[in-house]
Coordinates of C-alpha atoms in Angstrom, one line a residue:
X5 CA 0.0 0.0 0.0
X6 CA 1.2 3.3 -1.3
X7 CA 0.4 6.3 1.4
X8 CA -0.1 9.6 -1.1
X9 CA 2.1 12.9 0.0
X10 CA -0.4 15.9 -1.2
X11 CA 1.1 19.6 -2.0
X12 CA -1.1 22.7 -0.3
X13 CA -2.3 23.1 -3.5
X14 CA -3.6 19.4 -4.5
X15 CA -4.9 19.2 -0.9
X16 CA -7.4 22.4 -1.4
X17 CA -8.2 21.0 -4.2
X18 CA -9.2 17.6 -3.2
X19 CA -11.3 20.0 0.3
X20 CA -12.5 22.0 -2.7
X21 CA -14.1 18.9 -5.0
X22 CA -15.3 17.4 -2.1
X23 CA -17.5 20.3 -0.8
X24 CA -18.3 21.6 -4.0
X25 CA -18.7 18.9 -6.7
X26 CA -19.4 15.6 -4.6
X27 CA -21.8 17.8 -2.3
X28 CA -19.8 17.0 1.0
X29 CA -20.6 20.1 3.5
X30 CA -17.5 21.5 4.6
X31 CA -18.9 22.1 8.1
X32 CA -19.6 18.2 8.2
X33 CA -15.6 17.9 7.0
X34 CA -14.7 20.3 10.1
X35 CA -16.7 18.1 12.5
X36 CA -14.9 15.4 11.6
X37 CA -12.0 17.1 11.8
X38 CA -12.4 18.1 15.4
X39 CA -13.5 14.3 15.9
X40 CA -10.4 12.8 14.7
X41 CA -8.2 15.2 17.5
X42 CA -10.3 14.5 20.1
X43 CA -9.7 11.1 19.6
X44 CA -5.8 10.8 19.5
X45 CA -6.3 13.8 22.4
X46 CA -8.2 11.3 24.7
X47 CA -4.5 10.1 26.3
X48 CA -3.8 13.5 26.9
X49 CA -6.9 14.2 28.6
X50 CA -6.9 11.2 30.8
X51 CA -3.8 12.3 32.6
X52 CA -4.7 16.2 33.1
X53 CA -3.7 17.3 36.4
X54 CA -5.0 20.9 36.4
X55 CA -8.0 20.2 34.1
X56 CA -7.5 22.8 31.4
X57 CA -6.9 22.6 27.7
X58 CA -6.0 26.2 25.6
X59 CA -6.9 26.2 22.2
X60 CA -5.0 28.8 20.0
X61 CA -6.6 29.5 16.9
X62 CA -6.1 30.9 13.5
X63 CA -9.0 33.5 11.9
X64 CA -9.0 30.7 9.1
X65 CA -10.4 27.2 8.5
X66 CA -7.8 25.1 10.9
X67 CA -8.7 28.0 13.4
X68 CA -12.7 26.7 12.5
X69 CA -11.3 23.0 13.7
X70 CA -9.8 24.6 16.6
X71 CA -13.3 25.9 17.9
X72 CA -15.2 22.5 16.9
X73 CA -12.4 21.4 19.1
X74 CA -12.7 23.5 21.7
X75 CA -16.8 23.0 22.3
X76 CA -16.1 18.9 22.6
X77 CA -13.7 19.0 24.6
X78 CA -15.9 21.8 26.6
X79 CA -18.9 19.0 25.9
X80 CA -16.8 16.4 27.9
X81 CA -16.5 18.4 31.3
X82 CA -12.6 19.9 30.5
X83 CA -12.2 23.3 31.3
X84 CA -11.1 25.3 28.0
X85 CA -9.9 28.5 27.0
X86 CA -9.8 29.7 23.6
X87 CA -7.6 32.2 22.0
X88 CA -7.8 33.5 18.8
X89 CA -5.0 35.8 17.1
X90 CA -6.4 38.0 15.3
X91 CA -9.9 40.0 15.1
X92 CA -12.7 37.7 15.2
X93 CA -14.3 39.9 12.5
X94 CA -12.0 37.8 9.9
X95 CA -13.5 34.8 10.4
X96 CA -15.4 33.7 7.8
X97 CA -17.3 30.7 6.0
X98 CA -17.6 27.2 8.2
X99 CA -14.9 28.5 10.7
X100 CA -17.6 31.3 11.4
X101 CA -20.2 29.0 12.3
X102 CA -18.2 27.4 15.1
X103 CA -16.8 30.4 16.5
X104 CA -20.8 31.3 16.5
X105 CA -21.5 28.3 18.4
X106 CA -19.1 28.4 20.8
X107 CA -20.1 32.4 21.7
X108 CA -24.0 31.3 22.0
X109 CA -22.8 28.5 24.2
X110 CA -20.7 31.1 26.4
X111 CA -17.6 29.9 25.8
X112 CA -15.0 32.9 25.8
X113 CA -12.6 33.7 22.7
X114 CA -10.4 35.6 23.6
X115 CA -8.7 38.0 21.1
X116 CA -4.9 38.3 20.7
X117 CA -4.1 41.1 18.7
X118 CA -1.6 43.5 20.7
X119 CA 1.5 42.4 22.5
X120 CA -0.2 43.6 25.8
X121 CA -2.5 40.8 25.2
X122 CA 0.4 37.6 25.4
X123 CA 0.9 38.7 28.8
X124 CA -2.7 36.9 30.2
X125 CA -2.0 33.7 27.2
X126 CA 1.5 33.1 29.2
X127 CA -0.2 33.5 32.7
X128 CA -3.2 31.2 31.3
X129 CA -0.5 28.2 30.0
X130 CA 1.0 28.0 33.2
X131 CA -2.1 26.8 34.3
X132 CA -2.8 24.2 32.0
X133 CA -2.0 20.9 31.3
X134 CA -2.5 20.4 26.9
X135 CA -2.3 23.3 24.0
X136 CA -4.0 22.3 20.8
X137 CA -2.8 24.3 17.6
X138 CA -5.2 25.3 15.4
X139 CA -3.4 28.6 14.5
X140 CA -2.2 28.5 10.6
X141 CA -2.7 25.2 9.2
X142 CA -1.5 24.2 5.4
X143 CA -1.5 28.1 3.6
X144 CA 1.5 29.7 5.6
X145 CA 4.8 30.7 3.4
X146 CA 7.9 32.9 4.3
X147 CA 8.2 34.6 7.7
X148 CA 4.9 34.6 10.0
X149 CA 3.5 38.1 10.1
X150 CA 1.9 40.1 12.7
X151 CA 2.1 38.7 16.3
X152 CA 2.1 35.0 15.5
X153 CA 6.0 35.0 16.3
X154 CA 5.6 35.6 19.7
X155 CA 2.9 33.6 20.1
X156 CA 4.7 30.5 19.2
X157 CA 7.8 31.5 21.0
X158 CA 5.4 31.3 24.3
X159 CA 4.0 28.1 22.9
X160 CA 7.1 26.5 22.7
X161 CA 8.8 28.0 25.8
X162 CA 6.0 26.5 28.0
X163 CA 6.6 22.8 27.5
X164 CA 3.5 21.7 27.6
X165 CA 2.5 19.3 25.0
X166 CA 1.4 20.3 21.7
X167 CA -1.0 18.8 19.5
X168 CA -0.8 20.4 16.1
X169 CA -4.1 20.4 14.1
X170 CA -3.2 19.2 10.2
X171 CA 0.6 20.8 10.0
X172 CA 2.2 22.5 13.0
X173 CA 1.8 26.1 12.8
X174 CA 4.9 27.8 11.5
X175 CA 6.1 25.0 8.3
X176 CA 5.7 25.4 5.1
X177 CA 3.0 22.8 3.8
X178 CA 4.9 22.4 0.5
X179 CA 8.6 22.2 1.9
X180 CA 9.3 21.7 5.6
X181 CA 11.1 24.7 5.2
X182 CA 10.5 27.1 8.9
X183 CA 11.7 30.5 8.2
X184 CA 12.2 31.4 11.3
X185 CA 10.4 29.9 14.3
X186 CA 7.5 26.8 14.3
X187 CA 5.2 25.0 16.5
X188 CA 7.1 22.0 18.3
X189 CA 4.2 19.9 18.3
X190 CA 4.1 16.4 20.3
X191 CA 1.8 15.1 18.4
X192 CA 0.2 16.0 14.6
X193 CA -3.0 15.2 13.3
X194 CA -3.2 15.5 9.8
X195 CA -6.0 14.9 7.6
X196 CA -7.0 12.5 4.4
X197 CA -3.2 12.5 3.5
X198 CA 0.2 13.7 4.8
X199 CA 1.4 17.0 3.9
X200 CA 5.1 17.2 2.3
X201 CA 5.8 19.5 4.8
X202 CA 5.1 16.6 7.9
X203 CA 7.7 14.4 6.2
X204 CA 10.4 16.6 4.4
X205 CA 12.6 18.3 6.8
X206 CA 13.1 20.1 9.1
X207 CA 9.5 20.3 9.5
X208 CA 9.4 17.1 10.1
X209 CA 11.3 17.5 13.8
X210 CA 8.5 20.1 14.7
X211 CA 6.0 17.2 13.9
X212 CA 6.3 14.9 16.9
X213 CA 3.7 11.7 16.4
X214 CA 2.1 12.0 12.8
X215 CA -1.4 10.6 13.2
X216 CA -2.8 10.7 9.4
X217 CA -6.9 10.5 10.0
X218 CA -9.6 9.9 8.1
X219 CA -12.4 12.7 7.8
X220 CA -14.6 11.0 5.3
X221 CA -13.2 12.6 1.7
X222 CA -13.9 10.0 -0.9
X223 CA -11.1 7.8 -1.8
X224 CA -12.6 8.4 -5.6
X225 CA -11.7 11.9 -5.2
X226 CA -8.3 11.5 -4.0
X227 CA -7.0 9.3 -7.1
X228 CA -8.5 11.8 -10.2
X229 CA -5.7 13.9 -8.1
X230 CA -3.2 11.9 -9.4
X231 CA -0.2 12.6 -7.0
X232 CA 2.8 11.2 -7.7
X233 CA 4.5 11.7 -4.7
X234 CA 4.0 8.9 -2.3
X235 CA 5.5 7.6 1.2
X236 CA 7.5 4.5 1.3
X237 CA 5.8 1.8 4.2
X238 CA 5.9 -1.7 5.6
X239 CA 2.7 -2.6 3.8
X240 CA 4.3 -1.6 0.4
X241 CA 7.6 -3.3 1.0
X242 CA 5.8 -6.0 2.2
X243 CA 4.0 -5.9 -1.2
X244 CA 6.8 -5.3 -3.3
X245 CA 8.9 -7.9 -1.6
X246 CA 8.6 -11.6 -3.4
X247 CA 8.4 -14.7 -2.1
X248 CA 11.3 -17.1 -2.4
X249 CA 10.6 -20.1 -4.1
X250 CA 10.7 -23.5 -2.5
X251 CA 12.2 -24.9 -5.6
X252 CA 15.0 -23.2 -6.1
X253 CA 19.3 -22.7 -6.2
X254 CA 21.6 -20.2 -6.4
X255 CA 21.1 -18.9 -9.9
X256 CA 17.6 -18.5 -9.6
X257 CA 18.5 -15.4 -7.3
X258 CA 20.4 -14.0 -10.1
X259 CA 24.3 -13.1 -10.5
X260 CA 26.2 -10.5 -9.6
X261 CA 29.5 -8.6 -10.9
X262 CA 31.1 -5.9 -8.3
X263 CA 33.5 -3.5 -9.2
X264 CA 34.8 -1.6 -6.1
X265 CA 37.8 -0.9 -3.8
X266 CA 41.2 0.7 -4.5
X267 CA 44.0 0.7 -2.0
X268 CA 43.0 1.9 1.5
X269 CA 39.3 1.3 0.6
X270 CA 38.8 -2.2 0.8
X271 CA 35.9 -1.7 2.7
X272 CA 33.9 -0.6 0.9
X273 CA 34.1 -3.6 -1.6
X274 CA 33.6 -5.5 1.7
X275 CA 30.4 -3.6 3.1
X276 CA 28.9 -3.2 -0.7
X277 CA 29.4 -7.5 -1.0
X278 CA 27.9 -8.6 2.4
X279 CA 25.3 -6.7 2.3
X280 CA 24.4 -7.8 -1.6
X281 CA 24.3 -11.6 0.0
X282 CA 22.8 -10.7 3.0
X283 CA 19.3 -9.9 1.3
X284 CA 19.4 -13.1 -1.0
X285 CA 21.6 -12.4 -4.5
X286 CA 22.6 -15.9 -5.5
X287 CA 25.9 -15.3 -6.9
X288 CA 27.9 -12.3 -6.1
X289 CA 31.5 -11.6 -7.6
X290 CA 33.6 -8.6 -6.1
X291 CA 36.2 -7.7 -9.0
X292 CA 39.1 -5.9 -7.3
X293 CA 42.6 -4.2 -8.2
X294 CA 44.9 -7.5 -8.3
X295 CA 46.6 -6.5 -5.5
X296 CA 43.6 -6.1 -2.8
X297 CA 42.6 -9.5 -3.6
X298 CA 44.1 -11.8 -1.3
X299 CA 42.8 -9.1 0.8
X300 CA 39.1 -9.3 0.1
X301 CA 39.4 -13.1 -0.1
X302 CA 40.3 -12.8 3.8
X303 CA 37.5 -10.3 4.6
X304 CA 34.8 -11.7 2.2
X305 CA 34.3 -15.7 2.6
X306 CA 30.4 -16.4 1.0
X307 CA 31.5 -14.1 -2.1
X308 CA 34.3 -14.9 -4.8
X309 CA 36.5 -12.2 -5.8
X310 CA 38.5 -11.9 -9.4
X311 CA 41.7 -9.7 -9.7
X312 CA 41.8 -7.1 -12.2
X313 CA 44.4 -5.0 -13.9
X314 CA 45.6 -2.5 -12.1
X315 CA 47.4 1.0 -11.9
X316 CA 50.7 1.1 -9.9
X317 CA 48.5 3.2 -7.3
X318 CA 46.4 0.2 -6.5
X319 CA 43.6 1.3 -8.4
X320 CA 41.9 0.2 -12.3
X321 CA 44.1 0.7 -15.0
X322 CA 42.3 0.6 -18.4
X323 CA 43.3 -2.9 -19.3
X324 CA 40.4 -4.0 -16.7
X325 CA 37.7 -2.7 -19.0
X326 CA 38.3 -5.6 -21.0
X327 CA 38.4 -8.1 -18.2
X328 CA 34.9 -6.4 -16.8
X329 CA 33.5 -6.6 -20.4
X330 CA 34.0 -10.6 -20.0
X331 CA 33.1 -11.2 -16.4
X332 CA 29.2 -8.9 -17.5
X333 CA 28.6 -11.7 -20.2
X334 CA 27.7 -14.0 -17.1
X335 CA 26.1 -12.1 -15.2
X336 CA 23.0 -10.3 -14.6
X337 CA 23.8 -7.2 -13.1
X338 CA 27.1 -4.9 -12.7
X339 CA 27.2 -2.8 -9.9
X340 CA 30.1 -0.1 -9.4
X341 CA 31.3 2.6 -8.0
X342 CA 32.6 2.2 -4.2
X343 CA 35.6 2.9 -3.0
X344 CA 37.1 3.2 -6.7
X345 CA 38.7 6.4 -7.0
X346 CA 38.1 9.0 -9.0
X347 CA 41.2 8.7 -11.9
X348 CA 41.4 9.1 -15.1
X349 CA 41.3 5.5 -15.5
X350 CA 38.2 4.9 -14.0
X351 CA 36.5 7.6 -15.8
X352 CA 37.2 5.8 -19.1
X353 CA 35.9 2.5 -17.9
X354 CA 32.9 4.1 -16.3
X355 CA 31.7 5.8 -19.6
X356 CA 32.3 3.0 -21.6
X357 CA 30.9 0.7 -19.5
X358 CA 27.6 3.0 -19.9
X359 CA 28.0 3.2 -23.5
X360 CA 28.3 -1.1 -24.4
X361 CA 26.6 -2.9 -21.6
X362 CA 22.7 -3.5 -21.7
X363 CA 22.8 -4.9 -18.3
X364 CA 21.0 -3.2 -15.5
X365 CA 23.5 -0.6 -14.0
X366 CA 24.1 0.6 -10.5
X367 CA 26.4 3.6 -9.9
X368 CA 27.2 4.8 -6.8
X369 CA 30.0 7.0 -5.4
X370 CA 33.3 7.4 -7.5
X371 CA 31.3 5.7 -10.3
X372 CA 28.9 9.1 -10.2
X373 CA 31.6 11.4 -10.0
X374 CA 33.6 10.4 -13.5
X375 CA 30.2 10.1 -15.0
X376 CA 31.7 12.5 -18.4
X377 CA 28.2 12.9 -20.4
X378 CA 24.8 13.0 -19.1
X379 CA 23.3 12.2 -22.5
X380 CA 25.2 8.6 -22.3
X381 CA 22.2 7.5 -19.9
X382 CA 19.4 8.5 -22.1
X383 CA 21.2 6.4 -25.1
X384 CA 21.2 3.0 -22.5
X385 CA 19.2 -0.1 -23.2
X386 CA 19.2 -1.2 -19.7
X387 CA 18.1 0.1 -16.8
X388 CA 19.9 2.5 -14.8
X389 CA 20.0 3.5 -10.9
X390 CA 21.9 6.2 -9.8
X391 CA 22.8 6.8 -6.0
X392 CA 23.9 10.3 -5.4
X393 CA 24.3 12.5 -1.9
X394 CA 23.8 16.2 -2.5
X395 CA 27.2 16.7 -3.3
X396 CA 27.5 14.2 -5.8
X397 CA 24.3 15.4 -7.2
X398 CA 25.8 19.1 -7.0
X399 CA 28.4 17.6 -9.5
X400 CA 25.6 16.1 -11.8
X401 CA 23.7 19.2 -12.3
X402 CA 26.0 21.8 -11.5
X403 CA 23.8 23.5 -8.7
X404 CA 24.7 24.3 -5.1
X405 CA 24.5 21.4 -2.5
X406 CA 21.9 24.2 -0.4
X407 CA 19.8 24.1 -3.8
X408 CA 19.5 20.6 -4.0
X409 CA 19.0 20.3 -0.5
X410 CA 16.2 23.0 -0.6
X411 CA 14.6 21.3 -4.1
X412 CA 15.6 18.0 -3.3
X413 CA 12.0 16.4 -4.9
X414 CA 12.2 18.9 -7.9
X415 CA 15.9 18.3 -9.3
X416 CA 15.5 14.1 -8.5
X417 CA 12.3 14.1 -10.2
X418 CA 13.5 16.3 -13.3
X419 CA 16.6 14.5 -13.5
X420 CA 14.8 11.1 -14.0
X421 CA 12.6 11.8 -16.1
X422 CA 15.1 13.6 -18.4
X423 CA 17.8 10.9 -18.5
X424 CA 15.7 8.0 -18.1
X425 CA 17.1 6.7 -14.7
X426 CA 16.1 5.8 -11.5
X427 CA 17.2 8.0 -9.0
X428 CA 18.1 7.6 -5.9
X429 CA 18.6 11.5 -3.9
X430 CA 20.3 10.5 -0.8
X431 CA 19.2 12.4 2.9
X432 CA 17.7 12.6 6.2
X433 CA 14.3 12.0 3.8
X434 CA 16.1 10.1 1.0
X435 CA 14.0 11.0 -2.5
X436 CA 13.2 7.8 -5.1
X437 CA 12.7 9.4 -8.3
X438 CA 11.5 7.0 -11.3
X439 CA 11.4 7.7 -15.2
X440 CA 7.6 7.7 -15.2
X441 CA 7.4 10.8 -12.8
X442 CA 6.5 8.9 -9.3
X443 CA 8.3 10.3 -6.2
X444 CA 9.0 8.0 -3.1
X445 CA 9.7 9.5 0.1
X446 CA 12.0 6.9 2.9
X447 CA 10.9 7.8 6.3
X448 CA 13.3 5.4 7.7
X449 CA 17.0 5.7 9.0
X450 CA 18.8 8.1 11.2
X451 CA 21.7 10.1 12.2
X452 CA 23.7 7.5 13.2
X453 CA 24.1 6.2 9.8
X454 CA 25.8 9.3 8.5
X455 CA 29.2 7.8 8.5
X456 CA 31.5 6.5 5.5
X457 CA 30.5 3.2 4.5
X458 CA 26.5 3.6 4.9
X459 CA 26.1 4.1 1.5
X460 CA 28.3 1.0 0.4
X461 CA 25.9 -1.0 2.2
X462 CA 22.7 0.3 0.4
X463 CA 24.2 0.2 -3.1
X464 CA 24.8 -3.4 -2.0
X465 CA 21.4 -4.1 -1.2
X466 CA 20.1 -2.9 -4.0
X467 CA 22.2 -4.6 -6.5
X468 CA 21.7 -8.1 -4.6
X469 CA 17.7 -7.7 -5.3
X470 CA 18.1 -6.7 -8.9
X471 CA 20.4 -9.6 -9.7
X472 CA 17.5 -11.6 -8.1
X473 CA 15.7 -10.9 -11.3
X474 CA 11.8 -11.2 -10.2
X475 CA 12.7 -7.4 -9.3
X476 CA 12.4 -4.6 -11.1
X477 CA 14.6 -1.5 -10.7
X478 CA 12.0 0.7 -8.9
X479 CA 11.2 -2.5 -6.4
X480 CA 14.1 -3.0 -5.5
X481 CA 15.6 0.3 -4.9
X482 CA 12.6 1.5 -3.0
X483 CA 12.9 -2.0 -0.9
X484 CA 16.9 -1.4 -0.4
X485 CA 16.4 1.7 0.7
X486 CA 13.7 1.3 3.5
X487 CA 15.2 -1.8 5.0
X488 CA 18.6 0.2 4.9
X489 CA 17.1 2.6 7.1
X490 CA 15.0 0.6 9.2
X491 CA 17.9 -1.6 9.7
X492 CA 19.7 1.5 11.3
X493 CA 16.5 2.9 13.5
X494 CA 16.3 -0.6 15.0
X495 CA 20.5 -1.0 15.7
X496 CA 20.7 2.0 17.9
X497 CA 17.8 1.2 20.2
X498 CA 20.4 -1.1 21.4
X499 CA 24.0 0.7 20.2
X500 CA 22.5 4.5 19.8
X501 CA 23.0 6.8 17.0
X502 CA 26.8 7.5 18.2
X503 CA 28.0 3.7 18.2
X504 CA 26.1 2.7 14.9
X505 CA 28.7 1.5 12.4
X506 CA 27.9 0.3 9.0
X507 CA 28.0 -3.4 9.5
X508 CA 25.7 -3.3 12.2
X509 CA 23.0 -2.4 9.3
X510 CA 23.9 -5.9 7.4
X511 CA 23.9 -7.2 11.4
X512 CA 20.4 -6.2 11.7
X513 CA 19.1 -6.7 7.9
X514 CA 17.3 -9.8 9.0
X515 CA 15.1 -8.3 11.9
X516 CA 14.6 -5.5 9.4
X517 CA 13.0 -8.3 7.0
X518 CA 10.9 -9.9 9.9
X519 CA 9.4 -6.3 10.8
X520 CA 8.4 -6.4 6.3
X521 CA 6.8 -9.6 6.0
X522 CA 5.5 -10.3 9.5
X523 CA 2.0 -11.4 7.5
X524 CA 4.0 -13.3 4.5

């Protein structure tokens, strides 16, 4: 199962249809709303001490959820207090109607609209135990105007907990980006879909929990949307992942040709290898500089190695081409890249690797740096996956390693398409971006995995599913890439993110796959 990831835009949208062309009342939308927090609220609630929730609302439509809020939680004998920043005279449509109802039912809103007026919120939250955020929901962009900056800065200096109605107040819906200050939310409730913004970051640290509810928008209306931006999760690796056969040996998981390591980076060879046999590959051949072999033959004892001609620096000399040429005709897919170097040398046998082979191609590391000609991939009759980090990717399209960061969907997505590859954007939210246009978003992995060698270990796990041959490219890049990380989230509850090393993410590969296919 494929979770969508929704823009602002396609979200109002999809509110827009559903009140408009299907006939759905907005108001009835809003009550569910409200419904859906009170609900992931109730934990909250049980363990109040002082009795009292503030709800801080916007003069908009999340502000509207904050007052449907505000009157059940009222209903349910909690003592509330409602602020609103801004004039209530701005509030207008469906939001209007429940700020009506709450006035009629004599529950005070309270306006904020001069600094004066924080002094009484600050008093008010040191009386109470839960804030809900229905301040700016999903239109916000740039710096917050008006008072809304010191609000937050209260908000967040109180420590109470935070639940944050659809995006916390303060990051951009579109982006993650937070100009300048946010919401730090304990929990988010977020409706019909996830907002980029809850899962790019750095808006997703001000997110806490992400509870994604459902408010009763038709599922018909939600697919004539057609995003293509979708979140990566158990149930779809669980799809995408295919049974291995009873009846089967070691070629039916396919064969596989490594070309990695130089002198002084033999392990990366090592890493990329184990972890290619770790999730199945049948076969796997690590093809070295002559010299490192008896090396790798020591580290490496379930893969075979083959020594290839090399430069008196311990790296490839050009003579190897050949020798890779002959070792592809019998095997199903070459990966290269780590630990090689970037020489002269391996520039050539890059290039002209991309130019004759047809097999499926995985280039990661030095193997992305020497790449000479980006109009060699479109030319290729296999399939290609390419694994960059922003500075690799920097070198690729010549932009700023803060640009890609900042348009990190964007430039995978246009790149993919354009060249015909898939393409793997590597971060704290790695990007999958595929030649048809779709966008995959990894949720998984962690700090601790931002050391040398991390990426080794991915580009092995993604070869070793390719070579298994019932796998297609986007398959088994987006399956490589979420067990990587989920491998990594579940090493450091026992090593933390400061002792996790990159072969404790081959270590814990196989509780990764039991967490994937708990229902296989």
């Amino acid at each position: 199962m494929k979770i969508r990831v929704v823009t602002a835009d396609q979200m109002k949208e999809i509110d827009r249809y559903s009140i408009e062309e299907v006939g759905i009342p907005g108001i009835v939308l809003m009550e569910r709303a409200a419904l859906e927090v009170k609900k992931v609220a109730k934990d909250y609630l049980s363990d109040l001490k002082k009795n009292k929730v503030i709800v801080l609302a916007g003069t908009g439509n999340n502000g509207g959820d904050g007052f449907a809020v505000a009157r059940m939680f009222q209903e349910a004998g909690y003592n509330v207090e409602v602020f609103i920043v801004g004039e209530k005279v701005k509030v207008t449509g469906d939001a209007k109607v429940n700020l009506n109802i709450l006035e009629k039912l004599k529950i005070e809103v309270k306006e904020i609209v001069m600094v004066e007026e924080l002094l009484d919120l600050k008093t008010r939250l040191d009386s109470s135990d839960l804030i809900i955020d229905a301040l700016l929901g999903i239109g916000i962009k740039g710096k917050l105007r008006g008072i809304y900056h010191k609000v937050i800065s209260i908000v967040n200096k109180s420590n109470l907990p935070v639940i944050s109605i659809d995006i916390p107040s303060g990051v951009e819906a579109d982006t993650g980006r937070v100009e300048d200050i946010a919401i730090q939310a304990k929990e988010t409730i977020t409706f019909a879909l996830p907002k980029l913004g809850t899962i790019l970051y750095p808006g997703a640290e001000y997110v806490g929990k992400l509870n994604i509810v459902d408010i009763g928008i038709p599922h018909q209306v939600i697919k004539q949307q057609n995003i293509d931006i979708h979140l990566i999760t158990d149930k779809l690796i669980n799809d995408l992942l295919p049974t291995r056969e009873k009846d089967s040996h070691k070629g039916t998981y396919g064969r596989l040709l490594l070309v990695a390591g130089s002198t002084g980076m033999t392990g990366a060879a090592t890493l990329a290898a184990q972890a290619s046999l770790k999730i199945g590959a049948g076969l796997v051949t690590v093809a070295i500089p002559k010299s490192l072999n008896s090396i790798l033959e020591n580290k490496l004892t379930e893969a075979m190695t083959y020594p290839l001609s090399e430069t008196e620096f311990g790296t490839l000399a050009i003579a190897a081409l050949e020798e890779i040429e002959k070792l592809i005709n019998n095997r199903d897919v070459l990966a290269i890249g780590p630990g090689l170097t970037a020489r002269d040398e391996i520039e050539y046998i890059v290039n002209s690797l991309l130019k004759q082979t047809d097999k499926t191609l995985v280039i990661d590391a030095d193997g992305l740096n020497v790449i000479n000609n980006l109009e060699i991939l479109k030319e290729r009759e296999g399939s290609t996956i390419l694994t960059p980090h922003p500075g690799e990717m920097s070198r690729l399209v010549n932009k700023s390693i803060k640009y890609i960061k900042k348009n990190s969907i964007k430039i995978a997505k246009e790149f993919s398409q354009e060249y015909g590859v898939v393409l793997l954007l590597k971060g704290a939210r790695t990007i999958i971006a595929t030649p048809k246009g779709d966008i995959y978003i990894n949720p998984t992995g962690n700090s601790g995995m931002a050391t040398g060698g991390s990426g080794d270990v991915l580009t092995g796990l993604i070869a070793g599913l390719l070579a298994q041959k019932n796998i297609d490219v986007r398959a088994a890049t987006i399956i490589a890439t979420y067990l990587h990380g989920l491998a990594g989230d579940l090493a450091v509850e026992d090593l933390t993110e400061y002792s996790l090393l990159p072969s404790n993410l081959i270590d814990y590969l196989p509780q990764a796959l039991k967490v994937v296919t708990s229902d296989k």
